[in-house]
Short mmCIF file of C-alpha atoms and ligand atoms in Angstrom, two decimals:
data_model
loop_
_atom_site.label_atom_id
_atom_site.label_comp_id
_atom_site.label_asym_id
_atom_site.label_seq_id
_atom_site.Cartn_x
_atom_site.Cartn_y
_atom_site.Cartn_z
CA MET A 1 9.28 38.86 -9.31
CA ASN A 2 9.91 35.59 -7.52
CA PRO A 3 11.46 32.78 -9.61
CA PHE A 4 8.62 30.42 -10.45
CA SER A 5 8.52 26.70 -11.18
CA ILE A 6 6.29 23.69 -11.52
CA ALA A 7 6.88 19.94 -11.21
CA ILE A 8 4.49 17.13 -12.06
CA HIS A 9 4.36 13.35 -11.64
CA GLY A 10 2.31 10.59 -13.20
CA GLY A 11 3.10 7.94 -10.59
CA ALA A 12 6.13 6.08 -9.34
CA GLY A 13 4.93 2.80 -10.78
CA THR A 14 6.13 2.80 -14.36
CA LEU A 15 6.18 0.14 -17.01
CA LEU A 16 9.28 -1.97 -16.47
CA LYS A 17 12.00 -0.75 -18.81
CA GLY A 18 11.85 -3.87 -20.97
CA GLN A 19 8.11 -3.47 -21.50
CA MET A 20 8.23 0.15 -22.58
CA THR A 21 8.03 0.66 -26.33
CA PRO A 22 9.18 3.86 -28.07
CA GLU A 23 5.55 4.62 -28.99
CA LYS A 24 4.29 4.21 -25.41
CA GLU A 25 7.16 6.28 -24.07
CA ALA A 26 6.47 9.06 -26.57
CA ASN A 27 2.80 9.03 -25.56
CA TYR A 28 3.55 9.33 -21.84
CA LYS A 29 6.08 12.07 -22.44
CA LYS A 30 3.73 14.03 -24.69
CA THR A 31 0.98 14.05 -22.07
CA LEU A 32 3.39 14.92 -19.26
CA GLN A 33 4.78 17.82 -21.34
CA LYS A 34 1.26 19.05 -22.04
CA ALA A 35 0.40 19.09 -18.32
CA LEU A 36 3.71 20.77 -17.50
CA ASP A 37 3.22 23.45 -20.16
CA VAL A 38 -0.36 24.20 -19.12
CA GLY A 39 0.80 24.75 -15.53
CA TYR A 40 3.91 26.67 -16.54
CA GLU A 41 2.03 29.05 -18.85
CA ALA A 42 -0.42 29.76 -16.02
CA LEU A 43 2.46 30.70 -13.72
CA LYS A 44 4.13 32.76 -16.46
CA SER A 45 0.96 34.79 -16.96
CA GLY A 46 0.91 35.58 -13.24
CA LYS A 47 -1.70 33.05 -12.13
CA SER A 48 -1.49 31.44 -8.70
CA ALA A 49 0.32 28.22 -7.83
CA THR A 50 -3.10 26.82 -6.88
CA HIS A 51 -4.41 27.50 -10.38
CA ALA A 52 -1.29 26.01 -11.97
CA VAL A 53 -1.45 22.74 -10.05
CA THR A 54 -5.21 22.39 -10.58
CA THR A 55 -4.93 22.77 -14.36
CA ALA A 56 -1.84 20.55 -14.65
CA VAL A 57 -3.48 17.76 -12.61
CA GLN A 58 -6.66 18.06 -14.70
CA VAL A 59 -4.70 17.37 -17.90
CA LEU A 60 -3.32 14.18 -16.33
CA GLU A 61 -6.73 13.18 -14.94
CA ASP A 62 -8.20 13.55 -18.44
CA SER A 63 -5.65 11.13 -19.92
CA PRO A 64 -6.34 7.36 -19.69
CA LEU A 65 -2.58 6.75 -19.37
CA PHE A 66 -2.58 7.59 -15.68
CA ASN A 67 -4.41 6.19 -12.68
CA ALA A 68 -6.50 9.25 -11.88
CA GLY A 69 -9.81 10.47 -13.29
CA LYS A 70 -10.21 8.75 -16.68
CA GLY A 71 -8.24 5.49 -16.55
CA SER A 72 -8.56 4.99 -12.79
CA VAL A 73 -7.99 1.44 -11.56
CA PHE A 74 -10.84 -0.93 -10.63
CA THR A 75 -11.89 -1.69 -7.06
CA ALA A 76 -12.73 -5.23 -5.89
CA ASP A 77 -16.36 -4.44 -6.78
CA GLY A 78 -15.44 -3.41 -10.32
CA THR A 79 -16.06 0.27 -9.65
CA HIS A 80 -13.82 3.33 -9.53
CA GLU A 81 -13.25 5.12 -6.22
CA MET A 82 -11.05 8.16 -6.52
CA ASP A 83 -9.15 10.29 -3.99
CA ALA A 84 -7.69 13.79 -4.39
CA ALA A 85 -6.26 16.62 -2.32
CA ILE A 86 -5.02 20.16 -2.79
CA MET A 87 -3.21 22.48 -0.42
CA GLU A 88 -2.00 26.10 -0.49
CA GLY A 89 1.18 27.10 1.30
CA LYS A 90 0.22 30.67 2.14
CA ASN A 91 -2.50 30.12 4.74
CA ARG A 92 -2.29 26.35 4.73
CA GLN A 93 -5.77 26.02 3.32
CA ALA A 94 -6.56 22.50 2.17
CA GLY A 95 -9.30 20.43 0.59
CA ALA A 96 -9.59 16.69 0.03
CA VAL A 97 -12.08 14.12 -1.21
CA SER A 98 -12.06 10.39 -0.96
CA LEU A 99 -14.03 7.43 -2.35
CA VAL A 100 -15.76 9.55 -5.01
CA SER A 101 -17.19 8.02 -8.19
CA GLY A 102 -18.26 9.50 -11.50
CA ILE A 103 -16.41 12.77 -10.89
CA LYS A 104 -14.43 13.67 -14.03
CA ASN A 105 -11.87 15.81 -12.17
CA PRO A 106 -11.59 14.92 -8.47
CA ILE A 107 -8.90 17.61 -8.04
CA LYS A 108 -11.51 20.24 -8.88
CA LEU A 109 -13.85 18.82 -6.24
CA ALA A 110 -11.01 18.84 -3.68
CA ARG A 111 -10.43 22.50 -4.53
CA ASP A 112 -14.13 23.21 -4.09
CA VAL A 113 -13.99 21.60 -0.64
CA MET A 114 -11.14 24.01 0.17
CA GLU A 115 -12.80 27.09 -1.29
CA LYS A 116 -16.52 26.49 -0.91
CA SER A 117 -16.96 24.50 2.30
CA GLU A 118 -16.03 24.94 5.95
CA HIS A 119 -14.29 21.58 5.88
CA VAL A 120 -11.04 20.00 4.77
CA PHE A 121 -11.89 16.38 3.99
CA LEU A 122 -15.14 14.93 2.63
CA ALA A 123 -15.58 11.24 1.83
CA GLY A 124 -17.94 8.84 0.07
CA THR A 125 -21.65 9.63 -0.08
CA GLY A 126 -21.17 12.94 1.69
CA ALA A 127 -18.54 14.08 -0.80
CA MET A 128 -20.84 13.04 -3.64
CA ASN A 129 -23.74 15.00 -2.13
CA PHE A 130 -21.45 18.02 -1.81
CA ALA A 131 -20.55 17.67 -5.52
CA LYS A 132 -24.22 17.43 -6.44
CA SER A 133 -25.03 20.53 -4.37
CA LEU A 134 -22.51 22.41 -6.54
CA GLY A 135 -24.11 21.14 -9.73
CA TYR A 136 -21.45 18.61 -10.76
CA SER A 137 -22.67 16.25 -13.44
CA LEU A 138 -21.55 12.65 -13.17
CA GLU A 139 -19.77 10.63 -15.84
CA GLU A 140 -20.95 7.11 -16.68
CA ALA A 141 -18.67 4.23 -15.61
CA ALA A 142 -17.74 3.78 -19.29
CA TYR A 143 -15.91 7.12 -19.25
CA PHE A 144 -13.40 5.79 -16.71
CA TYR A 145 -12.98 2.39 -18.39
CA ASP A 146 -9.56 1.43 -19.66
CA ALA A 147 -8.83 -2.01 -21.14
CA LEU A 148 -5.47 -2.49 -19.43
CA ARG A 149 -6.85 -1.46 -16.04
CA TYR A 150 -9.68 -3.95 -16.54
CA GLN A 151 -7.17 -6.67 -17.39
CA GLN A 152 -5.16 -5.85 -14.25
CA TRP A 153 -8.32 -6.20 -12.18
CA GLN A 154 -9.27 -9.54 -13.84
CA GLU A 155 -5.95 -10.95 -12.64
CA LEU A 156 -6.80 -10.11 -9.03
CA LYS A 157 -10.58 -10.33 -8.98
CA GLY A 158 -11.94 -12.70 -6.34
CA THR A 159 -8.65 -12.72 -4.39
CA THR A 160 -7.78 -10.65 -1.36
CA ASP A 161 -4.74 -9.22 -3.16
CA PHE A 162 -4.56 -5.64 -4.24
CA GLN A 163 -2.01 -4.34 -6.64
CA LEU A 164 0.22 -1.35 -6.45
CA ASP A 165 1.44 0.47 -9.53
CA HIS A 166 4.97 -0.61 -8.85
CA SER A 167 4.37 -4.34 -8.79
CA LYS A 168 7.51 -5.80 -10.29
CA SER A 169 5.83 -9.00 -11.33
CA LYS A 170 3.57 -7.66 -14.03
CA GLU A 171 3.17 -4.85 -16.43
CA SER A 172 1.92 -2.09 -14.22
CA LYS A 173 0.31 0.95 -15.65
CA PHE A 174 -0.80 2.57 -12.48
CA GLY A 175 0.10 6.17 -11.95
CA THR A 176 -1.27 8.52 -9.40
CA VAL A 177 -0.80 12.08 -10.63
CA GLY A 178 0.35 15.24 -8.89
CA ALA A 179 1.69 18.75 -9.33
CA VAL A 180 3.54 21.22 -7.13
CA ALA A 181 4.21 24.84 -7.99
CA CYS A 182 5.81 28.06 -6.80
CA ASP A 183 4.28 31.18 -8.35
CA GLN A 184 5.59 34.68 -9.04
CA ASN A 185 4.54 35.80 -5.56
CA GLY A 186 6.42 32.97 -3.88
CA ASN A 187 3.22 31.16 -2.98
CA LEU A 188 3.31 27.36 -3.05
CA ALA A 189 0.63 24.76 -3.78
CA ALA A 190 0.41 20.99 -4.11
CA GLY A 191 -2.28 18.83 -5.73
CA THR A 192 -2.56 15.03 -6.03
CA SER A 193 -5.20 12.73 -7.55
CA THR A 194 -5.55 8.94 -7.81
CA GLY A 195 -7.76 5.95 -8.44
CA GLY A 196 -5.86 4.16 -5.66
CA MET A 197 -4.93 0.50 -6.01
CA THR A 198 -6.35 -2.23 -8.24
CA ASN A 199 -8.82 -4.53 -6.43
CA LYS A 200 -8.86 -2.32 -3.32
CA ASN A 201 -11.58 -3.21 -0.88
CA TRP A 202 -13.36 -2.13 2.30
CA GLY A 203 -13.26 1.59 1.59
CA ARG A 204 -9.48 1.61 1.47
CA ILE A 205 -8.08 5.16 1.35
CA GLY A 206 -4.45 5.81 0.44
CA ASP A 207 -2.12 8.67 1.21
CA THR A 208 -3.24 10.89 -1.67
CA ALA A 209 -6.24 12.41 0.08
CA ILE A 210 -4.59 12.63 3.48
CA ILE A 211 -3.10 16.06 4.14
CA GLY A 212 0.50 15.65 5.33
CA ALA A 213 0.81 12.09 4.04
CA GLY A 214 0.55 12.33 0.23
CA ASN A 215 0.12 16.07 -0.18
CA TYR A 216 1.29 19.13 1.73
CA ALA A 217 2.21 22.80 1.22
CA ASN A 218 3.69 25.48 3.46
CA ASN A 219 5.22 28.68 2.04
CA THR A 220 7.97 28.70 4.64
CA THR A 221 9.23 25.26 3.57
CA CYS A 222 7.88 23.44 0.52
CA ALA A 223 5.00 21.95 -1.45
CA VAL A 224 5.02 18.15 -1.85
CA SER A 225 3.02 15.57 -3.83
CA CYS A 226 3.72 11.87 -3.27
CA THR A 227 3.22 8.64 -5.17
CA GLY A 228 3.81 5.10 -4.02
CA SER A 229 2.42 2.46 -1.69
CA GLY A 230 0.06 4.73 0.19
CA GLU A 231 0.05 2.82 3.46
CA PHE A 232 3.75 3.61 4.00
CA PHE A 233 3.35 7.27 3.10
CA ILE A 234 0.52 7.51 5.64
CA ARG A 235 2.56 5.82 8.36
CA GLY A 236 5.60 7.95 7.54
CA VAL A 237 3.52 11.16 7.24
CA ALA A 238 5.85 11.56 4.27
CA ALA A 239 4.89 14.90 2.72
CA TYR A 240 4.84 16.68 6.07
CA ASP A 241 8.08 15.01 7.04
CA VAL A 242 9.86 16.72 4.11
CA SER A 243 8.54 20.06 5.41
CA CYS A 244 9.53 19.21 9.01
CA LEU A 245 13.08 18.30 8.06
CA MET A 246 13.41 21.71 6.40
CA GLU A 247 11.70 23.64 9.20
CA TYR A 248 13.15 21.97 12.27
CA LYS A 249 16.45 20.62 11.00
CA GLY A 250 17.35 23.29 8.45
CA LEU A 251 17.77 20.83 5.58
CA SER A 252 17.56 22.09 2.00
CA LEU A 253 14.65 20.97 -0.18
CA ALA A 254 16.79 18.37 -1.97
CA GLU A 255 18.28 17.02 1.28
CA ALA A 256 14.89 16.74 3.00
CA ALA A 257 13.21 15.09 0.01
CA ASP A 258 16.08 12.59 -0.38
CA GLU A 259 16.08 11.78 3.33
CA VAL A 260 12.37 10.91 3.27
CA VAL A 261 12.43 8.87 0.05
CA HIS A 262 15.79 7.15 0.29
CA THR A 263 16.07 6.63 4.05
CA ARG A 264 12.91 7.07 6.09
CA LEU A 265 10.43 5.41 3.73
CA LEU A 266 12.80 2.59 2.87
CA LYS A 267 13.33 1.87 6.57
CA ILE A 268 9.65 0.94 6.89
CA GLY A 269 9.53 -0.80 3.49
CA GLY A 270 7.91 2.03 1.55
CA ASP A 271 8.36 2.27 -2.21
CA GLY A 272 7.60 5.33 -4.26
CA GLY A 273 8.68 8.90 -4.78
CA LEU A 274 7.65 12.51 -4.53
CA ILE A 275 7.92 15.87 -6.23
CA ALA A 276 8.63 19.03 -4.26
CA VAL A 277 9.28 22.76 -4.73
CA ASP A 278 10.35 25.47 -2.31
CA ALA A 279 9.60 29.22 -2.31
CA GLU A 280 12.80 29.97 -4.23
CA GLY A 281 11.58 27.82 -7.08
CA ASN A 282 13.96 24.91 -6.39
CA VAL A 283 12.65 21.49 -7.42
CA ALA A 284 13.34 17.95 -6.13
CA LEU A 285 12.03 14.74 -7.74
CA PRO A 286 13.42 11.73 -5.79
CA PHE A 287 12.07 8.18 -6.12
CA ASN A 288 13.20 4.75 -4.91
CA THR A 289 11.37 2.73 -7.60
CA GLU A 290 12.62 1.81 -11.07
CA GLY A 291 11.05 4.93 -12.48
CA MET A 292 8.63 7.76 -11.87
CA TYR A 293 6.80 9.63 -14.61
CA ARG A 294 7.89 13.18 -13.95
CA GLY A 295 8.65 16.61 -15.30
CA MET A 296 9.78 20.05 -14.20
CA ARG A 297 9.87 23.50 -15.74
CA THR A 298 11.32 26.64 -14.15
CA SER A 299 11.56 30.35 -14.93
CA ALA A 300 15.34 29.81 -14.85
CA GLY A 301 14.97 27.87 -18.11
CA LYS A 302 14.91 24.21 -17.02
CA ASN A 303 12.39 22.08 -18.87
CA SER A 304 12.62 18.30 -18.59
CA ILE A 305 10.50 15.17 -18.72
CA ALA A 306 11.78 11.76 -17.59
CA ILE A 307 10.51 8.29 -16.72
CA TYR A 308 13.41 6.14 -15.52
CA GLY A 309 16.44 6.92 -13.43
CA ASP A 310 18.27 8.44 -16.35
N1 LIG B 1 -0.31 6.51 -3.39
C1 LIG B 1 -1.42 5.93 -4.12
C2 LIG B 1 -2.27 5.14 -3.16
O1 LIG B 1 -1.74 4.44 -2.33
C3 LIG B 1 -0.98 5.02 -5.22
C4 LIG B 1 -0.01 5.63 -6.21
O2 LIG B 1 0.79 6.48 -5.85
O3 LIG B 1 -0.06 5.28 -7.38
O4 LIG B 1 -3.48 5.16 -3.31
#
């Protein structure tokens, strides 16, 4: 049996340390642990890495605490447009959706694109028609509503600004979610889901749905899920870059992940972090922001949840 492991994140944009209360912190940690445990138990019972990341991401999408599924941020038009992607390391199968609305679990739709269509990436109206063809029912806008997200949007509404989770100037509750896993067969998978950025406009798509930028998996190297200012992760092809550094330069998982987050992204001004696993079950969780909601659990007995750089 291969050592197995799972890592999750709830976004690199955390509440600034001074604004975090013990109650809020306990709430975040409880939900992160729940997602981690759901994914870990799946791996323990012999389920695939793909199954583990899908179920873990769904738990985070169902929580209003994170900027994905329920609790997604508002666009400039006051709507929710969500992006998600999933990838398997074995055959490098992938599925992604972008600019979808009303879908309770965009990660599930991304997986359906991978498993039930001939395509990799569906966006907007077409992605919605695909969902309808599979019998998805749509949630009302009220399902996705969250008072703090609405407040964040009110502060930007009518301006051309858009806000990232990691804005230092205000309380920021954004938090793209993701999971990466290595299963008992040594197969890897990565899944990521987001509402994007507050007040985003013009059909803006971040890194989350872009294979190789915010999400990537390859059994011979690693599985990666990113969070941060998406534009930089797209330009840096960040998730794939971690894999490339391992494949072409022989770096370990930890070295490659650190190089991308602490050197390459910073060089172009990119803030954020990522979670990654390799086929031996090793885990890396680097970030260059004040914090990143994160957790990891391995068959070797590690089980931890953290928010700040402690
Ligand atoms: N990467 C996401 C985006 O740019 C935001 C995030 O990680 O919270 O859409």
